[in-house]
Each structure stands twice: as structure tokens, then as C-alpha cells.
Amino acid sequence: MEGGIEEEIAKLLHPWTRHETWHKLHPTEEDRFNQVLKSVIDKFGTGLRESEIKAGLMRARPEAGDRSISYWVTRADHVIQYLRQNS
């Protein structure tokens, strides 16, 4: 598949990352993040690795700093870990 899983993740993250404020810690952005994370998990399940999420987010916003990306990747990973343990 052209682009691989990171390309698919980037596409699913787009409704959130297309906004210039995507990286802000604001309730609106957190809601958008939660919605797109649900889409990612619905498509790929809870077997996603942190590195795959990071690669997808870096593909979606290549200009973003590592600090912005790391916060959201860690948050996504925590949600996925919780779902793995409680499903």
C-alpha cells in the first residue's frame, strides 16, 4: 500500500490537524482530537504502536515541533493502552 499506515493515520487525523490551533490545549481541540482518535482506533484497533501514531501525526503536520507532537502521541497511547486493558 502506497504510504502505509502512517498515511492512513494522517488522513484520519486531518479533521483535527487541518486547524491551525490543533496543537493548543483547548477543550475544542481536545474534542477534535478525541473524535479523530476514535476514527483511528475504529480502523486499526488497539494494536497500534506509539511509533505509528507519531509517524502519522508527523506526516499530517511535518512542520510541527516534536514537543507538540509528543504530547498528543503520548495522550493517544494512554487511551489505547487503557482500551487494551479494559476490553
PDB file of C-alpha atoms in Angstrom, residues 1-5 7-8 43-44:
ATOM      1  CA  MET A   1       0.000   0.000   0.000  1.00  0.00           C
ATOM      2  CA  GLU A   2       1.359   3.391  -1.015  1.00  0.00           C
ATOM      3  CA  GLY A   3       2.230   5.494   2.040  1.00  0.00           C
ATOM      4  CA  GLY A   4       1.466   2.765   4.523  1.00  0.00           C
ATOM      5  CA  ILE A   5      -0.238   3.024   7.853  1.00  0.00           C
ATOM      6  CA  GLU A   7      -0.502   7.904   5.567  1.00  0.00           C
ATOM      7  CA  GLU A   8      -3.823   6.373   6.577  1.00  0.00           C
ATOM      8  CA  LYS A  43      -9.924   1.476  11.723  1.00  0.00           C
ATOM      9  CA  PHE A  44      -6.750  -0.014  13.203  1.00  0.00           C
TER      10      PHE A  44
END
